[in-house]
Amino acid sequence: MIPYARQEIGEEEIAAVAEALRSDWLTTGPQVDAFEREFAAATGAREAVALSSGTAALHAALHVLDLGPGDEVIVPAMTFSATANAVLYVGATPVFADVDARTLLIDPQSVAERISPRTRAIIAVDYAGQPADYKELKSLCASHRIRLVSDACHALGATYDGEKVGSLADISTFSFHPAKHMTTGEGGMCTTGDAELARNMRRFRNHGLDSDHRTRSQTGRHAYDLVELGFNYRLTDIQCALGRVQLKRLPGILARRSAIAGRYEAAFRDLKKVKPLTRLPDRTHAWHLFVVRLDTEGLGMTRDEAFAQLRAAGIGANVHYAAVHLLSLYRKRFGFRPGHCPKAEAAANAIITLPLFPSMADSDVEKVIAGVRQLERH
Ligand SMILES: *Cc1c(COP(=O)(O)O)cnc(C)c1O
């Protein structure tokens, strides 16, 4: 089975991890500082703060933006559930906006309709690796005086209007799960242009303490204060050493992903009932996922039947995602019913993610293409 995603780990990564293991610091040491500096430079952001996962990064972002009970945060209905879960972590209320049917990006029109006097923030998701409509979203945020968070877990390396993802919102979040562009096993990062938000995120990831182990060791002091309730969301030096090598590989990873996506797009151009998502001008795509949308009626088969047919052909298809508001937790807690975000709901039953990862052989790419073309001929 060709998997839908696969990490790229080479000898340089293994050597860097071994070196970190032999060093004085396994966590909260110099590799963390270096990884943060290099990641900030790569995303054009002033500050980067390393965290233990992309989910922890979202939690930290919403915490330092001071969101809590009584506040509403608008999120797209088509995303990984972690985007909305983070809103629950801080005790705020997620409000689901619908997506554009062509791109599955959060629809600024739907966002505008769902802004209320309690709305304090919007989380944009760069679905599949294509940046959301930041110009429209920023203008809504400015006119309603609300904050913009970018869940950029799909879009490391993408640009919008020439600006890098990571420097387009108040805070942007990234994930280093093995399925993403680069990995630290588990891991995440927040980027921001605001030094005070960065300072507060560093405190939040370290229990809410006003100093960390390394600073106390360097200054020879034992005293610390607990300023607020935080978590242990630290990323280890072992992981940051791995992340630094992965970050150096990013240009090559992006180029190979883009080449495979380009081959898929060309090969599916004449298909009528299986269509890649639409790419928009003014932005570059980071190609975390290659998603096709099925005309299930025209094909005469359901998405799940198409999914099974691809799997039977050895193609590790996947689905990203179910509509979040219709998952049991959200249905039960908020009473959501089908019809709340119709475009996201329709897409959730019509999309398939195809295998896409840098070490994919050209022969595997052709095998996926043949399998997808076969759907129209079944
Ligand atoms: C992967 C992902 C996350 C969560 O990242 P983890 O590192 O797995 O916690 C959040 N949002 C989106 C859109 C993601 O794809």
Short mmCIF file of C-alpha atoms and ligand atoms in Angstrom, two decimals:
data_model
loop_
_atom_site.label_atom_id
_atom_site.label_comp_id
_atom_site.label_asym_id
_atom_site.label_seq_id
_atom_site.Cartn_x
_atom_site.Cartn_y
_atom_site.Cartn_z
CA MET A 1 0.00 0.00 0.00
CA ILE A 2 1.36 3.44 -0.93
CA PRO A 3 0.84 5.51 2.24
CA TYR A 4 -0.79 8.95 1.99
CA ALA A 5 2.12 10.53 3.91
CA ARG A 6 5.60 9.58 5.01
CA GLN A 7 8.37 11.38 6.89
CA GLU A 8 11.86 11.95 5.42
CA ILE A 9 14.58 11.03 7.91
CA GLY A 10 18.22 10.76 6.79
CA GLU A 11 21.60 10.09 8.34
CA GLU A 12 22.07 13.80 9.12
CA GLU A 13 18.95 13.75 11.33
CA ILE A 14 20.14 10.61 13.10
CA ALA A 15 23.58 12.16 13.73
CA ALA A 16 22.03 15.39 15.08
CA VAL A 17 19.80 13.47 17.49
CA ALA A 18 22.78 11.35 18.66
CA GLU A 19 24.78 14.53 19.28
CA ALA A 20 21.94 16.04 21.31
CA LEU A 21 21.74 12.85 23.37
CA ARG A 22 25.45 13.18 24.22
CA SER A 23 25.10 16.86 25.21
CA ASP A 24 24.41 18.42 28.62
CA TRP A 25 20.85 19.40 27.73
CA LEU A 26 18.15 16.96 26.74
CA THR A 27 15.46 19.62 27.10
CA THR A 28 15.17 23.43 27.45
CA GLY A 29 18.75 23.85 26.20
CA PRO A 30 20.56 25.53 23.30
CA GLN A 31 18.92 23.45 20.55
CA VAL A 32 15.55 25.00 21.45
CA ASP A 33 16.88 28.56 21.07
CA ALA A 34 18.61 27.74 17.78
CA PHE A 35 15.55 25.98 16.32
CA GLU A 36 13.30 28.90 17.30
CA ARG A 37 15.69 31.44 15.72
CA GLU A 38 16.01 29.46 12.49
CA PHE A 39 12.26 28.82 12.25
CA ALA A 40 11.48 32.52 12.78
CA ALA A 41 13.90 33.39 9.97
CA ALA A 42 12.35 30.75 7.67
CA THR A 43 8.82 32.14 8.18
CA GLY A 44 9.70 35.84 8.23
CA ALA A 45 8.40 36.17 11.78
CA ARG A 46 10.03 38.15 14.58
CA GLU A 47 9.61 35.37 17.15
CA ALA A 48 9.09 31.61 17.14
CA VAL A 49 8.17 29.58 20.23
CA ALA A 50 8.64 25.80 20.21
CA LEU A 51 5.90 23.65 21.76
CA SER A 52 5.28 19.94 22.23
CA SER A 53 2.67 19.68 19.43
CA GLY A 54 0.64 21.70 16.95
CA THR A 55 -2.30 21.31 19.31
CA ALA A 56 -0.27 22.75 22.22
CA ALA A 57 0.69 25.62 19.89
CA LEU A 58 -3.00 26.39 19.24
CA HIS A 59 -3.75 26.19 22.98
CA ALA A 60 -0.86 28.54 23.81
CA ALA A 61 -1.93 31.00 21.09
CA LEU A 62 -5.51 31.25 22.35
CA HIS A 63 -4.35 31.47 25.97
CA VAL A 64 -2.02 34.42 25.42
CA LEU A 65 -4.66 36.22 23.34
CA ASP A 66 -6.61 36.14 26.61
CA LEU A 67 -9.59 34.20 25.25
CA GLY A 68 -11.86 32.51 27.75
CA PRO A 69 -15.42 31.83 28.90
CA GLY A 70 -17.99 34.03 27.17
CA ASP A 71 -15.73 34.65 24.16
CA GLU A 72 -16.53 33.29 20.71
CA VAL A 73 -13.85 32.12 18.28
CA ILE A 74 -14.76 31.52 14.63
CA VAL A 75 -13.24 28.38 13.10
CA PRO A 76 -13.84 26.62 9.76
CA ALA A 77 -16.04 23.51 9.82
CA MET A 78 -13.57 21.76 7.48
CA THR A 79 -10.41 21.25 9.52
CA PHE A 80 -8.72 18.82 11.88
CA SER A 81 -10.69 18.72 15.14
CA ALA A 82 -7.68 20.13 17.09
CA THR A 83 -8.42 23.61 15.66
CA ALA A 84 -11.81 23.72 17.41
CA ASN A 85 -10.73 21.70 20.46
CA ALA A 86 -8.21 24.43 21.36
CA VAL A 87 -11.13 26.86 21.67
CA LEU A 88 -12.71 24.50 24.21
CA TYR A 89 -9.39 24.19 26.10
CA VAL A 90 -9.53 27.90 27.01
CA GLY A 91 -13.23 27.72 27.87
CA ALA A 92 -14.33 29.82 24.89
CA THR A 93 -17.07 28.90 22.40
CA PRO A 94 -16.24 27.70 18.88
CA VAL A 95 -18.46 29.18 16.16
CA PHE A 96 -18.23 27.23 12.90
CA ALA A 97 -18.03 29.10 9.61
CA ASP A 98 -18.62 27.39 6.28
CA VAL A 99 -15.93 26.99 3.62
CA ASP A 100 -15.61 27.88 -0.07
CA ALA A 101 -16.73 24.77 -1.98
CA ARG A 102 -13.91 25.13 -4.57
CA THR A 103 -10.98 25.44 -2.16
CA LEU A 104 -12.35 24.28 1.24
CA LEU A 105 -10.80 27.43 2.74
CA ILE A 106 -12.79 29.31 5.39
CA ASP A 107 -15.26 31.59 3.57
CA PRO A 108 -14.90 35.25 4.64
CA GLN A 109 -18.58 35.81 3.77
CA SER A 110 -19.67 33.06 6.17
CA VAL A 111 -17.27 34.46 8.80
CA ALA A 112 -18.83 37.91 8.43
CA GLU A 113 -22.30 36.41 8.92
CA ARG A 114 -21.20 34.69 12.14
CA ILE A 115 -19.45 37.60 13.82
CA SER A 116 -21.32 38.64 16.99
CA PRO A 117 -20.59 41.14 19.78
CA ARG A 118 -18.87 38.24 21.60
CA THR A 119 -16.51 37.32 18.75
CA ARG A 120 -12.91 37.82 19.88
CA ALA A 121 -10.90 35.89 17.30
CA ILE A 122 -10.89 33.99 13.99
CA ILE A 123 -8.74 30.94 13.34
CA ALA A 124 -7.93 30.66 9.63
CA VAL A 125 -6.84 27.23 8.42
CA ASP A 126 -4.63 27.02 5.32
CA TYR A 127 -6.43 23.89 4.16
CA ALA A 128 -4.23 21.37 2.30
CA GLY A 129 -1.40 23.92 2.22
CA GLN A 130 -3.09 26.80 0.37
CA PRO A 131 -3.18 30.05 2.38
CA ALA A 132 -6.64 31.28 3.40
CA ASP A 133 -8.03 34.66 2.25
CA TYR A 134 -5.90 36.75 4.61
CA LYS A 135 -6.71 40.09 2.99
CA GLU A 136 -10.46 39.68 3.58
CA LEU A 137 -9.98 38.08 7.01
CA LYS A 138 -7.59 40.82 8.18
CA SER A 139 -9.99 43.49 7.08
CA LEU A 140 -12.86 41.80 9.03
CA CYS A 141 -10.56 41.59 12.07
CA ALA A 142 -9.60 45.25 11.79
CA SER A 143 -13.16 46.50 11.45
CA HIS A 144 -14.48 44.36 14.33
CA ARG A 145 -11.32 44.69 16.48
CA ILE A 146 -10.81 40.95 16.79
CA ARG A 147 -7.64 38.85 16.65
CA LEU A 148 -6.48 36.60 13.81
CA VAL A 149 -4.82 33.25 14.44
CA SER A 150 -3.47 31.26 11.50
CA ASP A 151 -3.61 27.48 11.92
CA ALA A 152 -0.82 27.00 9.40
CA CYS A 153 -0.21 23.34 10.24
CA HIS A 154 -0.69 22.50 6.51
CA ALA A 155 1.12 25.46 5.03
CA LEU A 156 4.74 25.73 6.15
CA GLY A 157 6.58 27.28 3.20
CA ALA A 158 3.52 28.77 1.48
CA THR A 159 3.17 32.47 0.66
CA TYR A 160 0.26 34.89 0.32
CA ASP A 161 0.72 38.05 -1.74
CA GLY A 162 4.49 37.50 -1.48
CA GLU A 163 4.44 37.21 2.33
CA LYS A 164 5.35 34.02 4.12
CA VAL A 165 2.79 31.99 6.05
CA GLY A 166 3.85 32.51 9.66
CA SER A 167 3.87 36.28 9.41
CA LEU A 168 0.28 36.86 8.24
CA ALA A 169 -1.64 36.77 11.55
CA ASP A 170 -1.27 37.81 15.20
CA ILE A 171 -0.06 34.27 15.91
CA SER A 172 0.51 31.36 13.49
CA THR A 173 0.74 27.73 14.53
CA PHE A 174 2.64 24.83 12.98
CA SER A 175 2.82 21.07 13.61
CA PHE A 176 5.79 18.71 13.31
CA HIS A 177 3.76 15.50 13.31
CA PRO A 178 5.34 12.95 10.91
CA ALA A 179 2.59 13.50 8.31
CA LYS A 180 3.45 17.21 8.01
CA HIS A 181 6.18 18.88 5.91
CA MET A 182 8.88 18.37 8.54
CA THR A 183 8.88 16.39 11.75
CA THR A 184 10.24 16.24 15.28
CA GLY A 185 8.26 13.07 16.06
CA GLU A 186 5.68 15.18 17.87
CA GLY A 187 6.13 18.93 18.03
CA GLY A 188 4.81 22.35 17.16
CA MET A 189 5.70 26.03 16.84
CA CYS A 190 4.00 29.40 17.21
CA THR A 191 5.27 32.41 15.30
CA THR A 192 4.38 36.01 16.06
CA GLY A 193 5.55 39.55 15.48
CA ASP A 194 4.75 40.46 19.09
CA ALA A 195 7.58 39.90 21.60
CA GLU A 196 5.24 40.05 24.59
CA LEU A 197 2.95 37.33 23.17
CA ALA A 198 6.08 35.22 22.56
CA ARG A 199 7.27 35.76 26.15
CA ASN A 200 3.86 34.74 27.47
CA MET A 201 3.78 31.61 25.30
CA ARG A 202 7.21 30.59 26.65
CA ARG A 203 5.87 30.97 30.18
CA PHE A 204 2.66 29.06 29.36
CA ARG A 205 4.64 26.09 27.96
CA ASN A 206 6.65 25.95 31.20
CA HIS A 207 3.83 25.61 33.80
CA GLY A 208 3.37 29.39 34.09
CA LEU A 209 6.72 29.82 35.88
CA ASP A 210 8.60 33.11 35.61
CA SER A 211 11.96 31.43 34.88
CA ASP A 212 13.12 28.15 33.41
CA HIS A 213 15.57 25.51 34.63
CA ARG A 214 18.40 26.67 32.37
CA THR A 215 18.12 30.34 33.35
CA ARG A 216 18.18 29.41 37.06
CA SER A 217 21.15 27.15 36.48
CA GLN A 218 23.03 29.90 34.62
CA THR A 219 22.30 32.60 37.20
CA GLY A 220 22.93 30.30 40.19
CA ARG A 221 19.51 31.10 41.67
CA HIS A 222 16.91 28.69 42.99
CA ALA A 223 13.90 31.01 43.45
CA TYR A 224 10.99 31.15 41.03
CA ASP A 225 7.41 32.25 41.07
CA LEU A 226 4.33 30.63 39.57
CA VAL A 227 2.61 33.54 37.86
CA GLU A 228 -0.33 31.75 36.26
CA LEU A 229 -1.50 28.24 35.44
CA GLY A 230 0.42 26.86 32.47
CA PHE A 231 1.25 23.40 31.17
CA ASN A 232 4.30 21.30 30.41
CA TYR A 233 4.23 21.86 26.65
CA ARG A 234 8.02 21.96 26.13
CA LEU A 235 9.81 20.57 23.09
CA THR A 236 13.02 18.69 23.94
CA ASP A 237 16.53 19.52 22.70
CA ILE A 238 16.57 16.06 21.10
CA GLN A 239 13.50 17.00 19.04
CA CYS A 240 14.78 20.50 18.24
CA ALA A 241 18.08 19.04 16.97
CA LEU A 242 16.01 16.84 14.64
CA GLY A 243 13.83 19.80 13.64
CA ARG A 244 16.82 21.95 12.71
CA VAL A 245 18.04 19.40 10.15
CA GLN A 246 14.50 18.95 8.82
CA LEU A 247 14.10 22.71 8.42
CA LYS A 248 17.28 22.81 6.28
CA ARG A 249 15.67 20.21 3.99
CA LEU A 250 12.44 22.18 3.63
CA PRO A 251 13.16 23.79 0.21
CA GLY A 252 13.82 20.35 -1.32
CA ILE A 253 10.74 18.88 0.38
CA LEU A 254 8.53 21.69 -0.94
CA ALA A 255 9.92 21.38 -4.46
CA ARG A 256 9.30 17.62 -4.63
CA ARG A 257 5.77 17.97 -3.20
CA SER A 258 4.99 20.67 -5.73
CA ALA A 259 6.35 18.55 -8.62
CA ILE A 260 4.15 15.58 -7.64
CA ALA A 261 1.10 17.84 -7.24
CA GLY A 262 1.81 19.36 -10.67
CA ARG A 263 1.95 15.89 -12.23
CA TYR A 264 -1.40 14.98 -10.58
CA GLU A 265 -3.02 18.21 -11.79
CA ALA A 266 -1.86 17.65 -15.36
CA ALA A 267 -2.95 14.00 -15.32
CA PHE A 268 -6.47 14.79 -14.02
CA ARG A 269 -7.11 17.84 -16.22
CA ASP A 270 -9.42 15.96 -18.62
CA LEU A 271 -11.39 14.15 -15.90
CA LYS A 272 -15.01 15.26 -15.51
CA LYS A 273 -16.08 13.56 -12.29
CA VAL A 274 -12.87 13.67 -10.25
CA LYS A 275 -11.57 17.21 -9.78
CA PRO A 276 -8.60 18.57 -7.82
CA LEU A 277 -9.43 21.53 -5.56
CA THR A 278 -9.09 25.00 -7.06
CA ARG A 279 -5.85 26.91 -6.70
CA LEU A 280 -6.16 30.66 -6.21
CA PRO A 281 -3.91 33.41 -7.59
CA ASP A 282 -1.72 35.62 -5.35
CA ARG A 283 -0.59 32.70 -3.23
CA THR A 284 1.72 29.71 -3.40
CA HIS A 285 0.66 26.29 -2.19
CA ALA A 286 2.74 24.22 0.26
CA TRP A 287 1.02 20.96 -0.81
CA HIS A 288 0.55 19.21 2.52
CA LEU A 289 -2.38 17.31 0.99
CA PHE A 290 -3.52 16.59 -2.56
CA VAL A 291 -7.32 16.46 -2.34
CA VAL A 292 -9.71 15.52 -5.13
CA ARG A 293 -13.44 16.04 -5.08
CA LEU A 294 -15.72 13.39 -6.55
CA ASP A 295 -18.95 13.93 -8.44
CA THR A 296 -20.42 10.88 -6.68
CA GLU A 297 -23.68 11.01 -8.63
CA GLY A 298 -21.90 11.17 -11.99
CA LEU A 299 -19.54 8.38 -10.96
CA GLY A 300 -22.41 6.26 -9.70
CA MET A 301 -20.56 5.41 -6.51
CA THR A 302 -20.20 6.86 -3.06
CA ARG A 303 -16.98 8.39 -1.78
CA ASP A 304 -16.53 5.39 0.50
CA GLU A 305 -16.87 3.02 -2.48
CA ALA A 306 -14.26 5.04 -4.39
CA PHE A 307 -12.06 5.06 -1.29
CA ALA A 308 -12.34 1.25 -1.04
CA GLN A 309 -11.57 0.83 -4.76
CA LEU A 310 -8.37 2.90 -4.40
CA ARG A 311 -7.34 0.97 -1.30
CA ALA A 312 -7.95 -2.33 -3.11
CA ALA A 313 -5.57 -1.06 -5.81
CA GLY A 314 -2.84 -0.50 -3.20
CA ILE A 315 -3.36 3.28 -3.01
CA GLY A 316 -3.45 4.50 0.61
CA ALA A 317 -6.17 7.10 0.11
CA ASN A 318 -7.36 9.08 3.13
CA VAL A 319 -10.04 11.63 4.01
CA HIS A 320 -9.32 15.10 5.43
CA TYR A 321 -11.72 15.74 7.13
CA ALA A 322 -15.14 15.01 8.56
CA ALA A 323 -17.04 18.26 9.26
CA VAL A 324 -15.99 19.07 12.83
CA HIS A 325 -19.34 20.45 14.08
CA LEU A 326 -21.03 17.11 13.28
CA LEU A 327 -18.60 15.01 15.35
CA SER A 328 -20.25 13.57 18.47
CA LEU A 329 -18.60 15.89 20.99
CA TYR A 330 -19.74 19.03 19.13
CA ARG A 331 -23.20 17.68 18.32
CA LYS A 332 -23.78 16.76 21.96
CA ARG A 333 -22.34 19.89 23.47
CA PHE A 334 -23.81 22.46 21.08
CA GLY A 335 -26.67 20.62 19.35
CA PHE A 336 -25.32 21.05 15.81
CA ARG A 337 -27.35 19.39 13.05
CA PRO A 338 -26.65 18.84 9.34
CA GLY A 339 -27.33 22.06 7.42
CA HIS A 340 -25.29 24.34 9.71
CA CYS A 341 -22.31 24.45 7.29
CA PRO A 342 -23.70 22.87 4.10
CA LYS A 343 -20.62 23.31 1.90
CA ALA A 344 -18.27 21.71 4.42
CA GLU A 345 -20.78 18.90 5.02
CA ALA A 346 -21.17 18.16 1.29
CA ALA A 347 -17.39 18.22 0.81
CA ALA A 348 -16.85 15.87 3.75
CA ASN A 349 -18.72 13.18 1.79
CA ALA A 350 -17.04 13.84 -1.54
CA ILE A 351 -13.30 14.31 -0.92
CA ILE A 352 -10.37 11.95 -1.04
CA THR A 353 -6.74 12.69 -0.16
CA LEU A 354 -4.21 11.02 -2.46
CA PRO A 355 -0.72 9.90 -1.44
CA LEU A 356 1.80 12.76 -1.49
CA PHE A 357 5.23 12.70 0.13
CA PRO A 358 8.72 13.64 -1.08
CA SER A 359 10.24 10.16 -1.37
CA MET A 360 7.31 8.90 -3.43
CA ALA A 361 8.70 7.17 -6.51
CA ASP A 362 7.55 8.44 -9.93
CA SER A 363 6.20 4.93 -10.56
CA ASP A 364 4.00 5.23 -7.46
CA VAL A 365 2.74 8.62 -8.65
CA GLU A 366 1.76 6.97 -11.96
CA LYS A 367 0.09 4.11 -10.09
CA VAL A 368 -2.05 6.62 -8.14
CA ILE A 369 -2.95 8.42 -11.38
CA ALA A 370 -4.02 5.16 -13.02
CA GLY A 371 -6.12 4.25 -9.97
CA VAL A 372 -7.89 7.62 -9.95
CA ARG A 373 -8.53 7.57 -13.72
CA GLN A 374 -9.99 4.08 -13.26
CA LEU A 375 -12.70 5.58 -10.99
CA GLU A 376 -14.23 7.35 -14.00
CA ARG A 377 -14.16 4.15 -16.01
CA HIS A 378 -15.46 1.75 -13.38
C1 LIG B 1 -1.80 18.46 12.38
C2 LIG B 1 -2.77 19.55 12.66
C3 LIG B 1 -2.98 20.07 13.94
C4 LIG B 1 -2.42 19.46 15.18
O1 LIG B 1 -1.09 19.21 15.20
P1 LIG B 1 -0.48 18.09 16.18
O2 LIG B 1 0.99 18.39 16.10
O3 LIG B 1 -0.86 16.76 15.63
O4 LIG B 1 -1.03 18.34 17.54
C5 LIG B 1 -3.82 21.17 14.07
N1 LIG B 1 -4.46 21.70 13.02
C6 LIG B 1 -4.32 21.21 11.78
C7 LIG B 1 -5.06 21.85 10.66
C8 LIG B 1 -3.48 20.12 11.56
O5 LIG B 1 -3.37 19.61 10.33
#
